[in-house]
Amino acid sequence: MAIKIIDKNGNIEEIDQYNDKIEVFRHTAAHVLAQAVKRLYKDVKIAIGPSIEGGFYYDFDNLEITNEDLEKIEDEMKKIIKENLKIEAFILPREKAKELMKDEPYKLQLIEDLSEESEISFFKQGDYVDMCVGPHALYTKAVGKVKLFSVTGAYWKGSEKNKMLTRIYGTAYKTSEELEAEILRREDAKKRDHNKLGRELELFTTVDVIGQGLPLLMPKGATVVQTLQRFVEDEERRRGYLLTKTPFMAKSDLYKLSGHWDHYKEGMFILGDEEVDKEIFALRPMTCPFQFMVYKAKMHSYRELPFRYNETSTLFRNESSGEMHGLTRVRQFTLSEGHLVVRADQVEAEFKAVLDLIKYFEKCLGLGNEFTYRFSKWDPNNTEKYINKPEAWEATQKQMKSILDSIGLDYVEADGEAAFYGPKLDIQGKNVYGKEDTIITVQLDFALAERLDMTYIDANGEKVRPVIIHRSSIGSYERTLAMLIEKYAGAFPLWLAPVQVKILPIADAQIDYAKEVEQKLIMAGFKVEVDTSVEKLGYKIRQAQLEKVPYMVVLGQKDLEANVVSVRARDEGKDLGQMSADALVAMLESQVKEQLKK
RNA sequence: GCUUUCAUAGCUCAGUAGGUAGAGCAUUUGCAUGGUAAGCAAAAGGUCACCAGUUCGAUUCUGGUUGAAAGCCCCA
């Protein structure tokens, strides 16, 4: 059955499928929400209410409610939908529009932002009129089933300088089955949330008296990070990287040289008081200037370049208090951070090699499909935030774009997301709730070599400025761990699992044998635990499953006598039967090898 | 930093309309148990996040601090 929608000029279109224009119905749902709020609360001012991925929201001023009130508003929305109000579109000239919206200060501001000659469109449903470009459903019944999720604050026009409004989030679907499925999906996402699951699996914890944004990796979490770190450092060495270990802090002089003092001071932990102390220090928020000093410690010939420095680098950033979240937004984190000092003619090849390394890590972690690419450019109007050299920005961005295009990378462009010294390729990951974070970044830097007076001697004996590529290969270990927890719902692939094999002796008589098998697996490099409790086997298996251990080894009298082990795999709950301990080691080794295949 | 909500045992939560608190799971002990998804019993465990105020008395009311959740603004 066709559903009708109406645009701002009053044209009516018939569509077959609700889902083809789902954003239209959700946008209309936002209007229904505003209408419901207006009916229930006097003196509320409306701001804007668009459809967004997965739903819609509407912003209000002068509305003080809590989550408990949402049910009441939802009921009013259902009533409006049931009333099946007809939606009418009309257009007014600017002055008339202002007259109509005289009691809606936010709408008036929006009118002010529009050009003088523009005509302004309105949509009306019953007693409610909203200024809006549409289109909308022709009748409120077409909105379908609605659900409100939360009430939060949001700045007017997205600027912290403006007033904070009250935002209500919700969603709409054609049928209640689809709506129920979405609610279930959201509940399921909660179960994978690294901030919950990571604590349950004893990967990390936080402590009030230690502070916000300072998670503690517990033995299991630390083991996963250690596995990752060894893997990254070994692979980088194979690819010609040179390891550095540089200080976690420096005098302010260093950051003044690099420009971080001017551009990033707010984000740094500063030790000492500029007014009082002769010398003040700051914990490092990036490794760049430290590794540059390693380069500068001696003269370099053009023949030596490129230099590829990497460091498993602990960084400190003084994030504002409302930002901290689990392992994804913290004040201290460890980044696989590297800087390549290259000649201009090497930029392209080195940039591509960095991407190749990143792709390899993505593959081994199984995160390839989770990522999207963002080409982050500067904002020429924001000279506060960026080094103000328009020609250099244009040239560097052009070069980066051509490299990205030449390897056929699928990316989106974003203005105003660059580093202060150059454009970035950001590799973005999404958490279980759809929120995006930068996981890995590669940056082309035209500025810092000059600021820090870095040079090499070219074939003519002249001093020349190198180009610098800033790069991470796996991102911050904390944030990557969070991605992995959510991707695998805690059931890590064998090579990453903090406990790879759990040995379950059936009775005390097999404990010595269990220790023997454990020793064999440990010597082969595997992470093993023996369950020495006196519980029944079924109970032990249940525990191992809750811990999401990849392999369980059951040892009973029969196994001991035959000198074999009975193996169960976590995945698909497969029973692999009896095998010798050596065969088990061989099986595990080949599986790890397969998982890390180039 | 801002808006809203919140903080009771290791975890999940109940409770006290102001008189210092309870359950399930986990832990410990005893008993039971050689074989595939939670055996039975007992014990232990809490300055009810912290600091003030009101009160004869505060875990409960008020204010502040710290920490947590969702979102905004920022950001790897």
mmCIF file of N, CA, C and O (backbone and C1' of nucleotides) in Angstrom, chain B residues 3-4 10-11 13 16 20-25 33 41-43 45 48 51-52 57-58 60-61 63-64 70-71 75:
data_model
loop_
_atom_site.group_PDB
_atom_site.id
_atom_site.type_symbol
_atom_site.label_atom_id
_atom_site.label_comp_id
_atom_site.label_asym_id
_atom_site.label_seq_id
_atom_site.Cartn_x
_atom_site.Cartn_y
_atom_site.Cartn_z
ATOM 1 P P U B 3 25.282 22.732 34.112
ATOM 2 O "O5'" U B 3 24.261 21.817 33.299
ATOM 3 C "C5'" U B 3 23.274 22.405 32.460
ATOM 4 C "C4'" U B 3 22.453 21.315 31.814
ATOM 5 C "C3'" U B 3 21.941 20.243 32.765
ATOM 6 O "O3'" U B 3 20.775 20.663 33.441
ATOM 7 C "C1'" U B 3 22.869 19.209 30.857
ATOM 8 P P U B 4 20.481 20.095 34.926
ATOM 9 O "O5'" U B 4 20.092 18.568 34.669
ATOM 10 C "C5'" U B 4 18.837 18.244 34.084
ATOM 11 C "C4'" U B 4 18.814 16.781 33.730
ATOM 12 C "C3'" U B 4 19.021 15.814 34.895
ATOM 13 O "O3'" U B 4 17.845 15.642 35.655
ATOM 14 C "C1'" U B 4 20.347 15.139 33.067
ATOM 15 P P G B 10 32.985 -5.294 48.844
ATOM 16 O "O5'" G B 10 33.167 -5.695 47.319
ATOM 17 C "C5'" G B 10 34.368 -5.368 46.609
ATOM 18 C "C4'" G B 10 34.426 -6.219 45.365
ATOM 19 C "C3'" G B 10 33.146 -6.190 44.532
ATOM 20 O "O3'" G B 10 33.213 -5.179 43.543
ATOM 21 C "C1'" G B 10 33.713 -8.433 45.035
ATOM 22 P P C B 11 31.863 -4.392 43.142
ATOM 23 O "O5'" C B 11 31.083 -5.492 42.298
ATOM 24 C "C5'" C B 11 31.484 -5.813 40.971
ATOM 25 C "C4'" C B 11 30.490 -6.789 40.382
ATOM 26 C "C3'" C B 11 29.056 -6.282 40.329
ATOM 27 O "O3'" C B 11 28.818 -5.528 39.157
ATOM 28 C "C1'" C B 11 29.100 -8.447 41.281
ATOM 29 P P C B 13 22.190 -3.443 38.528
ATOM 30 O "O5'" C B 13 21.568 -3.669 39.981
ATOM 31 C "C5'" C B 13 20.319 -3.185 40.307
ATOM 32 C "C4'" C B 13 19.671 -4.070 41.353
ATOM 33 C "C3'" C B 13 18.986 -3.337 42.502
ATOM 34 O "O3'" C B 13 17.736 -2.790 42.122
ATOM 35 C "C1'" C B 13 20.139 -5.214 43.343
ATOM 36 P P U B 16 11.785 1.370 52.436
ATOM 37 O "O5'" U B 16 12.356 1.886 53.817
ATOM 38 C "C5'" U B 16 12.068 1.174 55.032
ATOM 39 C "C4'" U B 16 13.063 1.571 56.075
ATOM 40 C "C3'" U B 16 13.138 3.073 56.339
ATOM 41 O "O3'" U B 16 12.281 3.441 57.415
ATOM 42 C "C1'" U B 16 15.325 2.172 56.000
ATOM 43 P P U B 20 19.156 1.598 64.452
ATOM 44 O "O5'" U B 20 20.435 2.058 63.608
ATOM 45 C "C5'" U B 20 20.355 2.332 62.205
ATOM 46 C "C4'" U B 20 21.688 2.052 61.572
ATOM 47 C "C3'" U B 20 22.321 0.698 61.898
ATOM 48 O "O3'" U B 20 21.725 -0.362 61.187
ATOM 49 C "C1'" U B 20 23.978 2.399 61.946
ATOM 50 P P A B 21 22.130 -1.887 61.530
ATOM 51 O "O5'" A B 21 20.779 -2.523 61.015
ATOM 52 C "C5'" A B 21 20.775 -3.787 60.389
ATOM 53 C "C4'" A B 21 20.247 -3.625 58.970
ATOM 54 C "C3'" A B 21 20.685 -4.776 58.085
ATOM 55 O "O3'" A B 21 19.642 -5.728 58.123
ATOM 56 C "C1'" A B 21 21.073 -2.690 57.014
ATOM 57 P P G B 22 20.063 -7.124 58.735
ATOM 58 O "O5'" G B 22 20.536 -7.897 57.420
ATOM 59 C "C5'" G B 22 19.778 -8.985 57.034
ATOM 60 C "C4'" G B 22 19.219 -8.790 55.637
ATOM 61 C "C3'" G B 22 19.906 -9.628 54.563
ATOM 62 O "O3'" G B 22 19.634 -11.002 54.720
ATOM 63 C "C1'" G B 22 19.310 -7.520 53.699
ATOM 64 P P A B 23 20.564 -12.108 54.139
ATOM 65 O "O5'" A B 23 19.991 -12.230 52.652
ATOM 66 C "C5'" A B 23 18.618 -12.589 52.465
ATOM 67 C "C4'" A B 23 18.307 -12.613 50.993
ATOM 68 C "C3'" A B 23 19.324 -13.376 50.144
ATOM 69 O "O3'" A B 23 19.071 -14.762 50.161
ATOM 70 C "C1'" A B 23 18.850 -11.287 49.140
ATOM 71 P P G B 24 20.274 -15.778 49.908
ATOM 72 O "O5'" G B 24 20.508 -15.680 48.339
ATOM 73 C "C5'" G B 24 19.527 -16.168 47.413
ATOM 74 C "C4'" G B 24 19.948 -15.821 46.009
ATOM 75 C "C3'" G B 24 21.377 -16.228 45.654
ATOM 76 O "O3'" G B 24 21.462 -17.580 45.254
ATOM 77 C "C1'" G B 24 21.018 -13.979 45.031
ATOM 78 P P C B 25 22.810 -18.406 45.557
ATOM 79 O "O5'" C B 25 23.896 -17.768 44.579
ATOM 80 C "C5'" C B 25 23.811 -17.973 43.170
ATOM 81 C "C4'" C B 25 24.778 -17.076 42.447
ATOM 82 C "C3'" C B 25 26.246 -17.232 42.837
ATOM 83 O "O3'" C B 25 26.870 -18.328 42.197
ATOM 84 C "C1'" C B 25 25.685 -14.940 42.789
ATOM 85 P P U B 33 30.799 -39.270 47.601
ATOM 86 O "O5'" U B 33 30.908 -38.562 46.182
ATOM 87 C "C5'" U B 33 29.771 -38.534 45.311
ATOM 88 C "C4'" U B 33 30.135 -37.831 44.031
ATOM 89 C "C3'" U B 33 31.452 -38.269 43.404
ATOM 90 O "O3'" U B 33 31.317 -39.482 42.670
ATOM 91 C "C1'" U B 33 31.328 -35.906 43.406
ATOM 92 P P A B 41 21.111 -26.264 51.295
ATOM 93 O "O5'" A B 41 22.115 -26.248 52.539
ATOM 94 C "C5'" A B 41 21.792 -26.952 53.728
ATOM 95 C "C4'" A B 41 22.957 -26.946 54.681
ATOM 96 C "C3'" A B 41 23.413 -25.579 55.164
ATOM 97 O "O3'" A B 41 22.600 -25.070 56.188
ATOM 98 C "C1'" A B 41 25.296 -26.880 54.572
ATOM 99 P P A B 42 22.461 -23.496 56.397
ATOM 100 O "O5'" A B 42 23.853 -23.102 57.055
ATOM 101 C "C5'" A B 42 24.133 -23.448 58.410
ATOM 102 C "C4'" A B 42 25.604 -23.269 58.688
ATOM 103 C "C3'" A B 42 26.119 -21.832 58.655
ATOM 104 O "O3'" A B 42 25.859 -21.137 59.851
ATOM 105 C "C1'" A B 42 27.581 -23.200 57.431
ATOM 106 P P A B 43 25.770 -19.548 59.871
ATOM 107 O "O5'" A B 43 27.292 -19.114 59.633
ATOM 108 C "C5'" A B 43 28.273 -19.366 60.641
ATOM 109 C "C4'" A B 43 29.641 -19.052 60.098
ATOM 110 C "C3'" A B 43 29.882 -17.591 59.757
ATOM 111 O "O3'" A B 43 30.273 -16.854 60.891
ATOM 112 C "C1'" A B 43 30.609 -18.948 57.964
ATOM 113 P P G B 45 32.873 -10.559 59.435
ATOM 114 O "O5'" G B 45 32.773 -9.939 57.970
ATOM 115 C "C5'" G B 45 33.966 -9.589 57.255
ATOM 116 C "C4'" G B 45 33.638 -9.356 55.804
ATOM 117 C "C3'" G B 45 32.711 -8.178 55.525
ATOM 118 O "O3'" G B 45 33.465 -6.974 55.436
ATOM 119 C "C1'" G B 45 31.982 -10.076 54.317
ATOM 120 P P C B 48 28.447 3.476 56.739
ATOM 121 O "O5'" C B 48 28.088 2.762 55.372
ATOM 122 C "C5'" C B 48 28.608 3.294 54.134
ATOM 123 C "C4'" C B 48 27.627 2.989 53.039
ATOM 124 C "C3'" C B 48 26.877 4.200 52.498
ATOM 125 O "O3'" C B 48 26.898 4.167 51.087
ATOM 126 C "C1'" C B 48 25.355 2.529 53.203
ATOM 127 P P C B 51 34.481 11.112 55.721
ATOM 128 O "O5'" C B 51 34.358 12.678 55.453
ATOM 129 C "C5'" C B 51 35.515 13.455 55.179
ATOM 130 C "C4'" C B 51 35.114 14.883 54.955
ATOM 131 C "C3'" C B 51 34.156 15.460 55.983
ATOM 132 O "O3'" C B 51 34.831 15.851 57.155
ATOM 133 C "C1'" C B 51 33.421 16.038 53.814
ATOM 134 P P A B 52 33.997 16.223 58.469
ATOM 135 O "O5'" A B 52 33.479 17.668 58.102
ATOM 136 C "C5'" A B 52 32.322 18.148 58.721
ATOM 137 C "C4'" A B 52 31.817 19.344 57.948
ATOM 138 C "C3'" A B 52 30.465 19.821 58.445
ATOM 139 O "O3'" A B 52 30.620 20.717 59.517
ATOM 140 C "C1'" A B 52 30.351 19.460 56.118
ATOM 141 P P G B 57 22.356 15.636 67.684
ATOM 142 O "O5'" G B 57 22.085 14.170 67.127
ATOM 143 C "C5'" G B 57 22.960 13.104 67.492
ATOM 144 C "C4'" G B 57 22.400 11.784 67.029
ATOM 145 C "C3'" G B 57 22.262 11.625 65.518
ATOM 146 O "O3'" G B 57 23.492 11.249 64.935
ATOM 147 C "C1'" G B 57 20.278 10.893 66.577
ATOM 148 P P A B 58 23.862 11.765 63.483
ATOM 149 O "O5'" A B 58 22.733 11.150 62.540
ATOM 150 C "C5'" A B 58 22.600 9.729 62.360
ATOM 151 C "C4'" A B 58 22.507 9.438 60.875
ATOM 152 C "C3'" A B 58 23.742 9.859 60.099
ATOM 153 O "O3'" A B 58 23.927 8.947 59.041
ATOM 154 C "C1'" A B 58 21.881 11.027 59.282
ATOM 155 P P U B 60 22.627 10.305 54.707
ATOM 156 O "O5'" U B 60 21.150 9.895 54.284
ATOM 157 C "C5'" U B 60 20.847 9.540 52.935
ATOM 158 C "C4'" U B 60 19.425 9.056 52.852
ATOM 159 C "C3'" U B 60 18.393 10.120 53.229
ATOM 160 O "O3'" U B 60 17.305 10.103 52.324
ATOM 161 C "C1'" U B 60 18.134 8.200 54.603
ATOM 162 P P C B 61 17.315 11.236 51.158
ATOM 163 O "O5'" C B 61 17.099 12.585 51.984
ATOM 164 C "C5'" C B 61 15.797 13.118 52.193
ATOM 165 C "C4'" C B 61 15.906 14.488 52.818
ATOM 166 C "C3'" C B 61 16.960 15.403 52.207
ATOM 167 O "O3'" C B 61 16.465 16.050 51.040
ATOM 168 C "C1'" C B 61 17.161 15.458 54.553
ATOM 169 P P G B 63 20.585 20.536 47.923
ATOM 170 O "O5'" G B 63 21.988 21.101 48.405
ATOM 171 C "C5'" G B 63 22.196 22.503 48.554
ATOM 172 C "C4'" G B 63 23.578 22.770 49.094
ATOM 173 C "C3'" G B 63 24.724 22.195 48.265
ATOM 174 O "O3'" G B 63 25.047 22.994 47.146
ATOM 175 C "C1'" G B 63 25.080 21.704 50.549
ATOM 176 P P G B 64 25.761 22.263 45.866
ATOM 177 O "O5'" G B 64 27.232 21.913 46.374
ATOM 178 C "C5'" G B 64 28.195 22.953 46.550
ATOM 179 C "C4'" G B 64 29.403 22.407 47.256
ATOM 180 C "C3'" G B 64 30.214 21.375 46.489
ATOM 181 O "O3'" G B 64 31.088 21.949 45.551
ATOM 182 C "C1'" G B 64 29.879 20.624 48.702
ATOM 183 P P A B 70 27.976 5.526 28.649
ATOM 184 O "O5'" A B 70 26.742 6.440 28.218
ATOM 185 C "C5'" A B 70 25.510 5.839 27.860
ATOM 186 C "C4'" A B 70 24.499 6.914 27.575
ATOM 187 C "C3'" A B 70 24.999 8.038 26.674
ATOM 188 O "O3'" A B 70 24.968 7.696 25.308
ATOM 189 C "C1'" A B 70 23.898 8.962 28.540
ATOM 190 P P G B 71 26.081 8.299 24.314
ATOM 191 O "O5'" G B 71 25.659 9.827 24.178
ATOM 192 C "C5'" G B 71 24.449 10.164 23.527
ATOM 193 C "C4'" G B 71 24.110 11.591 23.806
ATOM 194 C "C3'" G B 71 25.124 12.628 23.348
ATOM 195 O "O3'" G B 71 25.030 12.875 21.964
ATOM 196 C "C1'" G B 71 24.392 13.174 25.516
ATOM 197 P P C B 75 39.300 19.234 18.669
ATOM 198 O "O5'" C B 75 39.747 17.796 19.157
ATOM 199 C "C5'" C B 75 41.074 17.591 19.621
ATOM 200 C "C4'" C B 75 41.163 16.320 20.403
ATOM 201 C "C3'" C B 75 41.494 15.062 19.590
ATOM 202 O "O3'" C B 75 42.886 14.937 19.373
ATOM 203 C "C1'" C B 75 39.693 14.611 21.034
#
